[in-house]
Amino acid sequence: VMTTTCQLLAEQLSTNFLSTVPFDTNIVTLPNYLSTNGILLSMCGVMVPSPDDPPCSVPRESTHLSASYINANVGSTRIIPQPVGIVLDPMHVNITCLYPTDAATDIRDNDGCGPPTQDPKYGSKGARRAGIVGRRMARQQIEKYTRENFGDKGWRDIPCTEFFNLPASIANGTAWREREKDPARRNKSDGHVWDQENAYLRLGSHDMADQSMLTDDVCSRLKGGDDSIEFEYKSVEEWFSWELGAFLGHPPCRVEQDTPSFEKHNWWEYSGKCSWQPLEFQQMMDTMKNQFSESSSSISSSRQYTDDSNVNVSLWNEVVAAKPRTVEEERDGIQAVFYVRYPNESEEGLAAARKLAVAEAKRLGDKPVLMMEWQQQRNQQEEDQEEEAKYGPLFTCPADESDEADDDGDIVEGLVEAKPELSKDAGFEALS
């Protein structure tokens, strides 16, 4: 009976994935739309398991659930490259905001839907809002941290990757944010620039944030694809350095990657102040497609990047939802657990991923276990609609008599051994 139910679910989800009907607020609600169009999923953090934070549950310290949406237009490759994930039930998930790329929502205000918490201008713990006393205290804390970890070294002698203890999976992020294309208007209305020295000096002279700056129309123009908005790009380490530098009056460390990178091992990270509301779902998807596809014109026209060749930066959108309050809410919001068969997948790696998926499915209330075909859908995306069927469904429900709920620690240990690239680099080697 479970096998039949699993197969029916796999067929239905695979059919949903093929739907490219746009979301129309005048016709259907977002939960109903997502229930029959595309897939709402969340990849599991299998590399940092603990008894208190099971791989496929929201971490205790997190204030929200992060997910992604895919359909045939987006392609199944637009996911965080982890081996196991969950398919969410849109009718039992409370979506609060959206982003066209990953948006570092764990370090944003308003449960992931506000500006970055330490954004110098808009963040609740940023330099401008801290006031004179708060900035002085923050500066003392940063200086203390520097002395304790780097002795008498000056900031120019401390690499930012060491200062922030950034693993490669984070350091490889390429941060982007919106700004006015017209420099004169930018300085007047937004002033949200990454000009290091000027930003430090300007922020240091203000005690409180100008609340009117949070209600201007920059975000609406960004969402609408207005030509008056352009993007600015930095490495993640330079973004973090810029935030703390607003307290110090100079960078806290030496940025080693001082030009943005647009390679396959990089991935998009939004660092701006805006968020897309649930009813702006189609605008979010349009931004993702028009601005961050492999042939994005906005990237190639950047002042910092002039190569017209295709850009292959890893990309997935981020759908933010309320954190489940109870075990029952968590289970109601999950339709299935799945594991991913990546290109050139080893038998050991696939078996380890399946075992973890089976264990998590049992823990979450005996959910169906599906296999997702990463490679097949990448090819399918490149073909005409009539040709799609020959590549097979996105999800299948393969039977495996060896399935058993093993100890999570043993499963993850086996998975890391089978997929060493995932343990050291959050899975980005799987995209190469």
Coordinates of C-alpha atoms in Angstrom, one line a residue:
V1 CA 0.0 0.0 0.0
M2 CA 2.8 2.4 0.9
T3 CA 4.6 1.6 -2.4
T4 CA 1.4 2.4 -4.3
T5 CA 1.0 5.7 -2.4
C6 CA 4.6 6.5 -3.0
Q7 CA 4.4 5.9 -6.7
L8 CA 1.2 8.0 -7.0
L9 CA 2.9 10.8 -5.2
A10 CA 6.0 10.6 -7.4
E11 CA 3.9 10.7 -10.5
Q12 CA 1.9 13.7 -9.3
L13 CA 5.0 15.7 -8.2
S14 CA 6.7 14.9 -11.5
T15 CA 3.7 16.2 -13.3
N16 CA 3.6 19.3 -11.1
F17 CA 7.2 20.0 -11.9
L18 CA 6.4 20.2 -15.6
S19 CA 3.8 23.0 -15.1
T20 CA 5.1 26.4 -16.2
V21 CA 1.8 28.3 -15.7
P22 CA 2.6 31.7 -14.2
F23 CA 1.1 32.7 -10.8
D24 CA -1.8 35.1 -11.1
T25 CA -3.1 36.6 -7.9
N26 CA -6.5 37.2 -9.6
I27 CA -7.1 33.6 -10.2
V28 CA -5.7 31.5 -7.4
T29 CA -4.1 31.7 -3.9
L30 CA -0.4 31.0 -3.6
P31 CA -0.8 27.8 -1.6
N32 CA -3.3 26.4 -4.1
Y33 CA -1.0 27.4 -7.0
L34 CA 2.0 25.8 -5.5
S35 CA 0.1 22.6 -4.8
T36 CA -0.3 21.9 -8.5
N37 CA 2.5 23.9 -10.1
G38 CA 6.1 23.2 -9.5
I39 CA 7.8 21.8 -6.4
L40 CA 8.4 23.4 -3.0
L41 CA 11.3 21.7 -1.4
S42 CA 14.0 22.2 1.3
M43 CA 17.4 20.5 1.3
C44 CA 18.5 18.9 4.5
G45 CA 21.7 20.0 6.4
V46 CA 23.2 16.5 6.5
M47 CA 26.8 17.6 7.1
V48 CA 26.1 18.9 10.6
P49 CA 23.8 16.4 12.3
S50 CA 23.2 16.4 16.0
P51 CA 20.5 14.8 18.3
D52 CA 19.1 18.3 18.9
D53 CA 19.0 19.2 15.2
P54 CA 18.1 16.3 13.0
P55 CA 19.2 16.8 9.4
C56 CA 15.8 17.6 7.9
S57 CA 14.3 19.7 10.7
V58 CA 14.7 23.4 11.2
P59 CA 17.7 24.1 13.5
R60 CA 16.8 25.1 17.0
E61 CA 18.6 28.5 16.7
S62 CA 16.8 29.3 13.4
T63 CA 13.7 31.5 13.4
H64 CA 12.2 30.2 10.2
L65 CA 12.2 27.5 7.5
S66 CA 14.1 28.0 4.3
A67 CA 13.0 26.3 1.1
S68 CA 13.2 26.7 -2.7
Y69 CA 10.8 26.4 -5.6
I70 CA 11.6 24.6 -8.9
N71 CA 9.6 23.9 -12.1
A72 CA 10.5 22.9 -15.7
N73 CA 11.5 26.6 -16.4
V74 CA 13.8 26.8 -13.5
G75 CA 15.2 23.2 -13.8
S76 CA 15.9 20.7 -11.0
T77 CA 19.6 21.8 -10.9
R78 CA 18.6 25.0 -9.1
I79 CA 18.8 23.5 -5.7
I80 CA 21.4 23.6 -2.9
P81 CA 23.6 20.6 -3.7
Q82 CA 22.9 18.3 -0.8
P83 CA 22.1 14.6 -1.1
V84 CA 18.8 14.6 0.8
G85 CA 15.8 16.9 1.0
I86 CA 12.1 17.2 1.8
V87 CA 9.1 18.0 -0.4
L88 CA 6.9 20.5 1.4
D89 CA 3.1 20.7 1.4
P90 CA 2.2 24.3 0.4
M91 CA -1.2 24.0 2.0
H92 CA 0.5 23.4 5.4
V93 CA 3.4 25.9 5.1
N94 CA 3.0 29.5 6.0
I95 CA 5.2 31.4 3.5
T96 CA 6.3 34.8 4.7
C97 CA 8.7 36.2 2.0
L98 CA 10.7 35.3 -1.0
Y99 CA 14.0 36.0 -2.7
P100 CA 15.2 35.2 -6.3
T101 CA 18.5 33.9 -5.0
D102 CA 19.9 32.6 -1.7
A103 CA 19.6 35.5 0.8
A104 CA 21.5 34.6 4.0
T105 CA 18.1 34.7 5.8
D106 CA 19.7 33.4 9.0
I107 CA 21.4 36.7 9.4
R108 CA 18.4 38.9 8.5
D109 CA 16.0 40.8 10.7
N110 CA 12.3 40.0 10.8
D111 CA 12.7 36.2 10.8
G112 CA 14.5 36.3 7.6
C113 CA 12.3 38.8 5.8
G114 CA 14.1 42.0 6.7
P115 CA 17.5 43.6 5.9
P116 CA 20.7 41.9 7.0
T117 CA 20.9 42.3 10.7
Q118 CA 24.3 44.1 10.6
D119 CA 23.7 46.1 7.5
P120 CA 25.3 49.5 8.4
K121 CA 22.3 51.5 7.3
Y122 CA 19.2 49.4 7.7
G123 CA 20.1 46.5 10.0
S124 CA 18.7 46.4 13.6
K125 CA 22.3 45.8 14.8
G126 CA 24.0 47.9 12.2
A127 CA 26.3 50.9 12.8
R128 CA 23.8 53.6 12.1
R129 CA 21.1 52.3 14.4
A130 CA 23.6 51.5 17.2
G131 CA 24.1 55.1 18.0
I132 CA 27.3 56.7 19.4
V133 CA 27.5 54.5 22.5
G134 CA 26.5 51.3 20.7
R135 CA 29.2 51.9 18.0
R136 CA 31.8 52.5 20.7
M137 CA 30.9 49.3 22.4
A138 CA 30.8 47.3 19.2
R139 CA 34.2 48.7 18.2
Q140 CA 35.7 47.6 21.6
Q141 CA 34.3 44.1 21.1
I142 CA 35.7 43.8 17.6
E143 CA 39.1 45.1 18.8
K144 CA 39.1 42.6 21.7
Y145 CA 38.3 39.7 19.3
T146 CA 41.1 40.8 17.1
R147 CA 43.7 41.0 19.9
E148 CA 42.6 37.6 21.3
N149 CA 42.8 35.8 18.0
F150 CA 45.5 37.7 16.1
G151 CA 47.7 39.4 18.7
D152 CA 49.2 42.7 17.6
K153 CA 48.6 42.2 13.9
G154 CA 47.1 45.2 12.1
W155 CA 44.0 44.7 10.0
R156 CA 46.0 44.7 6.8
D157 CA 47.9 41.6 8.0
I158 CA 44.7 39.6 8.8
P159 CA 43.0 37.8 5.9
C160 CA 39.2 38.1 6.1
T161 CA 38.7 34.4 5.5
E162 CA 40.6 33.8 8.8
F163 CA 39.0 36.7 10.6
F164 CA 35.5 35.5 9.9
N165 CA 36.6 31.8 9.9
L166 CA 34.8 31.3 6.5
P167 CA 34.6 27.8 5.1
A168 CA 34.9 27.5 1.3
S169 CA 31.2 26.9 1.0
I170 CA 30.5 30.4 2.4
A171 CA 33.6 32.2 1.0
N172 CA 32.6 31.2 -2.5
G173 CA 29.4 33.2 -2.4
T174 CA 29.0 36.2 -4.8
A175 CA 27.0 38.9 -3.0
W176 CA 24.7 41.2 -5.0
R177 CA 22.6 44.1 -4.1
E178 CA 20.5 46.8 -5.8
R179 CA 21.4 50.4 -6.2
E180 CA 20.4 53.5 -8.2
K181 CA 22.0 53.5 -11.7
D182 CA 22.2 57.3 -11.6
P183 CA 25.1 58.3 -9.2
A184 CA 23.5 61.6 -8.4
R185 CA 20.2 60.0 -7.4
R186 CA 22.0 57.2 -5.6
N187 CA 23.8 59.6 -3.3
K188 CA 20.6 61.5 -2.6
S189 CA 17.9 58.8 -2.1
D190 CA 19.7 55.6 -1.3
G191 CA 23.3 56.0 -0.4
H192 CA 23.5 52.3 -0.1
V193 CA 26.9 51.8 -1.7
W194 CA 29.9 49.6 -1.0
D195 CA 32.4 52.5 -1.3
Q196 CA 34.4 51.4 1.7
E197 CA 36.0 54.6 3.1
N198 CA 33.2 57.0 2.2
A199 CA 30.6 54.6 3.7
Y200 CA 32.6 54.5 6.9
L201 CA 32.8 58.2 7.2
R202 CA 29.2 58.9 6.3
L203 CA 27.8 56.3 8.7
G204 CA 29.9 57.5 11.5
S205 CA 28.2 60.9 11.6
H206 CA 24.6 59.5 12.2
D207 CA 23.0 58.2 15.3
M208 CA 19.7 56.9 14.0
A209 CA 18.5 55.3 10.7
D210 CA 16.4 57.5 8.5
Q211 CA 13.2 55.6 8.5
S212 CA 12.1 57.2 5.2
M213 CA 14.9 55.3 3.6
L214 CA 13.1 52.0 4.4
T215 CA 10.0 53.0 2.5
D216 CA 11.4 54.5 -0.7
D217 CA 10.6 52.9 -4.1
V218 CA 13.9 51.2 -4.7
C219 CA 12.5 47.8 -3.8
S220 CA 9.5 48.2 -6.0
R221 CA 11.6 49.3 -9.0
L222 CA 14.0 46.3 -8.4
K223 CA 11.0 43.9 -8.4
G224 CA 9.6 45.4 -11.5
G225 CA 12.8 45.2 -13.4
D226 CA 13.1 49.0 -13.8
D227 CA 16.1 50.2 -15.8
S228 CA 16.9 52.8 -13.2
I229 CA 18.2 50.1 -10.9
E230 CA 21.5 48.3 -11.4
F231 CA 23.3 45.6 -9.4
E232 CA 26.6 45.8 -7.5
Y233 CA 28.6 42.7 -6.7
K234 CA 31.1 41.8 -4.0
S235 CA 32.7 38.7 -2.5
V236 CA 31.1 37.5 0.7
E237 CA 34.2 38.3 2.7
E238 CA 34.1 41.9 1.4
W239 CA 30.4 42.2 2.3
F240 CA 31.1 41.0 5.9
S241 CA 34.1 43.3 6.1
W242 CA 32.0 46.3 5.0
E243 CA 29.4 45.7 7.7
L244 CA 32.0 45.6 10.6
G245 CA 34.1 48.3 9.1
A246 CA 31.2 50.8 9.6
F247 CA 31.9 50.4 13.4
L248 CA 35.7 50.7 13.2
G249 CA 36.1 53.4 10.5
H250 CA 38.3 51.0 8.5
P251 CA 38.1 47.4 7.4
P252 CA 38.5 44.8 10.2
C253 CA 40.7 42.6 7.9
R254 CA 42.3 42.3 4.5
V255 CA 39.9 41.3 1.8
E256 CA 41.8 38.8 -0.4
Q257 CA 39.1 38.4 -3.0
D258 CA 38.5 42.1 -3.8
T259 CA 36.8 41.4 -7.2
P260 CA 33.6 39.4 -7.5
S261 CA 33.8 35.9 -9.1
F262 CA 31.3 34.5 -11.5
E263 CA 32.4 30.8 -11.8
K264 CA 30.6 27.5 -11.3
H265 CA 31.8 27.1 -7.8
N266 CA 30.4 30.5 -6.8
W267 CA 26.8 30.9 -5.8
W268 CA 24.5 34.0 -5.6
E269 CA 23.8 35.6 -2.2
Y270 CA 21.5 38.6 -2.0
S271 CA 22.8 41.2 0.5
G272 CA 20.3 44.0 -0.1
K273 CA 17.4 45.3 2.0
C274 CA 14.4 44.2 0.0
S275 CA 12.3 41.1 0.2
W276 CA 9.5 39.8 -2.1
Q277 CA 6.1 39.3 -0.4
P278 CA 4.2 36.1 -1.0
L279 CA 1.8 37.7 -3.5
E280 CA 4.9 38.9 -5.4
F281 CA 5.8 35.3 -6.2
Q282 CA 5.8 35.8 -9.9
Q283 CA 7.9 38.9 -9.7
M284 CA 10.4 37.0 -7.7
M285 CA 10.5 34.2 -10.3
D286 CA 10.8 36.8 -13.2
T287 CA 13.7 38.4 -11.4
M288 CA 15.4 35.0 -11.0
K289 CA 14.9 34.2 -14.6
N290 CA 15.7 37.6 -16.2
Q291 CA 18.5 38.7 -13.9
F292 CA 20.3 35.5 -12.9
S293 CA 19.9 33.0 -15.7
E294 CA 23.1 31.7 -17.4
S295 CA 22.9 34.5 -20.0
S296 CA 22.0 37.3 -17.6
S297 CA 22.5 40.7 -19.3
S298 CA 22.6 42.6 -16.0
I299 CA 25.6 40.6 -14.9
S300 CA 27.6 41.0 -18.1
S301 CA 26.8 44.8 -18.2
S302 CA 28.2 45.3 -14.6
R303 CA 31.0 47.8 -14.4
Q304 CA 33.0 45.1 -12.6
Y305 CA 32.3 42.3 -15.0
T306 CA 32.4 42.8 -18.8
D307 CA 32.8 39.3 -20.1
D308 CA 29.9 38.5 -22.4
S309 CA 30.2 34.7 -22.1
N310 CA 27.6 32.7 -20.2
V311 CA 27.7 33.0 -16.4
N312 CA 27.3 29.7 -14.6
V313 CA 27.1 30.9 -11.0
S314 CA 25.1 28.4 -8.9
L315 CA 21.6 29.6 -8.3
W316 CA 18.5 28.7 -6.3
N317 CA 15.8 30.9 -5.0
E318 CA 14.8 31.1 -1.3
V319 CA 11.3 30.8 0.0
V320 CA 11.0 31.7 3.7
A321 CA 8.2 30.2 5.8
A322 CA 7.3 30.3 9.5
K323 CA 9.1 27.7 11.6
P324 CA 6.8 24.8 12.7
R325 CA 5.8 25.2 16.3
T326 CA 5.1 21.6 17.0
V327 CA 6.1 18.1 15.8
E328 CA 2.6 17.7 14.3
E329 CA 3.0 21.0 12.4
E330 CA 6.4 19.9 11.0
R331 CA 5.0 16.5 9.9
D332 CA 1.9 18.1 8.3
G333 CA 4.1 20.3 6.2
I334 CA 6.1 17.5 4.7
Q335 CA 4.8 15.3 1.8
A336 CA 7.9 13.2 1.3
V337 CA 11.6 12.8 1.9
F338 CA 13.9 12.4 -1.2
Y339 CA 17.4 11.7 -2.1
V340 CA 19.2 13.0 -5.2
R341 CA 21.0 10.9 -7.8
Y342 CA 23.6 13.3 -9.1
P343 CA 25.6 12.7 -12.4
N344 CA 28.3 10.1 -12.0
E345 CA 26.9 9.1 -8.6
S346 CA 28.7 6.2 -7.0
E347 CA 26.7 3.3 -5.7
E348 CA 28.1 3.9 -2.2
G349 CA 27.1 7.5 -2.2
L350 CA 23.6 6.8 -3.5
A351 CA 23.1 4.0 -0.9
A352 CA 24.2 6.3 1.9
A353 CA 21.9 9.1 0.8
R354 CA 19.0 6.7 0.6
K355 CA 19.6 5.3 4.1
L356 CA 19.6 8.8 5.5
A357 CA 16.4 9.6 3.6
V358 CA 14.7 6.4 4.9
A359 CA 15.8 7.2 8.5
E360 CA 14.5 10.8 8.3
A361 CA 11.2 9.6 6.6
K362 CA 10.6 7.3 9.5
R363 CA 11.4 10.0 12.1
L364 CA 9.0 12.4 10.4
G365 CA 6.0 10.1 10.5
D366 CA 6.7 7.4 7.9
K367 CA 6.8 9.7 4.9
P368 CA 7.3 8.2 1.4
V369 CA 10.9 8.1 0.2
L370 CA 11.5 9.3 -3.4
M371 CA 14.5 9.5 -5.6
M372 CA 15.1 12.7 -7.6
E373 CA 16.9 12.5 -10.9
W374 CA 19.1 15.6 -11.0
Q375 CA 20.8 14.9 -14.4
Q376 CA 17.7 13.9 -16.3
Q377 CA 15.8 17.1 -15.5
R378 CA 18.8 19.2 -16.5
N379 CA 18.6 17.7 -20.0
Q380 CA 14.9 17.9 -20.0
Q381 CA 15.0 21.6 -19.4
E382 CA 17.0 22.1 -22.6
E383 CA 14.5 20.3 -24.8
D384 CA 11.2 21.3 -26.4
Q385 CA 8.1 20.4 -24.5
E386 CA 7.4 17.5 -26.9
E387 CA 10.7 15.9 -26.2
E388 CA 10.5 16.1 -22.4
A389 CA 8.9 12.7 -21.8
K390 CA 11.8 10.7 -23.1
Y391 CA 14.0 11.8 -20.2
G392 CA 11.7 10.3 -17.5
P393 CA 10.0 11.7 -14.4
L394 CA 11.7 14.0 -11.9
F395 CA 10.7 11.7 -9.0
T396 CA 10.5 7.9 -8.8
C397 CA 9.8 5.5 -6.0
P398 CA 12.3 2.7 -6.2
A399 CA 11.8 -0.2 -3.9
D400 CA 14.8 -1.4 -1.8
E401 CA 14.5 -4.4 0.4
S402 CA 17.6 -3.4 2.3
D403 CA 16.0 -0.2 3.7
E404 CA 16.2 0.1 7.4
A405 CA 16.3 2.9 9.9
D406 CA 19.9 3.0 10.8
D407 CA 21.6 5.2 13.4
D408 CA 21.8 8.7 12.0
G409 CA 25.4 9.1 13.0
D410 CA 26.5 6.0 11.2
I411 CA 24.5 7.0 8.1
V412 CA 26.0 10.4 7.9
E413 CA 29.5 9.0 8.5
G414 CA 29.0 6.7 5.6
L415 CA 27.6 9.5 3.5
V416 CA 30.6 11.7 4.1
E417 CA 33.0 8.9 3.3
A418 CA 31.1 8.2 0.0
K419 CA 30.8 11.9 -0.8
P420 CA 34.0 13.6 0.6
E421 CA 33.4 16.7 -1.5
L422 CA 30.2 17.4 0.3
S423 CA 31.8 17.4 3.7
K424 CA 34.5 19.9 2.8
D425 CA 32.6 22.2 0.4
A426 CA 28.9 21.9 1.0
G427 CA 28.4 19.9 -2.1
F428 CA 29.4 22.5 -4.7
E429 CA 31.8 20.0 -6.3
A430 CA 28.7 18.1 -7.3
L431 CA 27.9 20.9 -9.8
S432 CA 31.2 20.7 -11.6

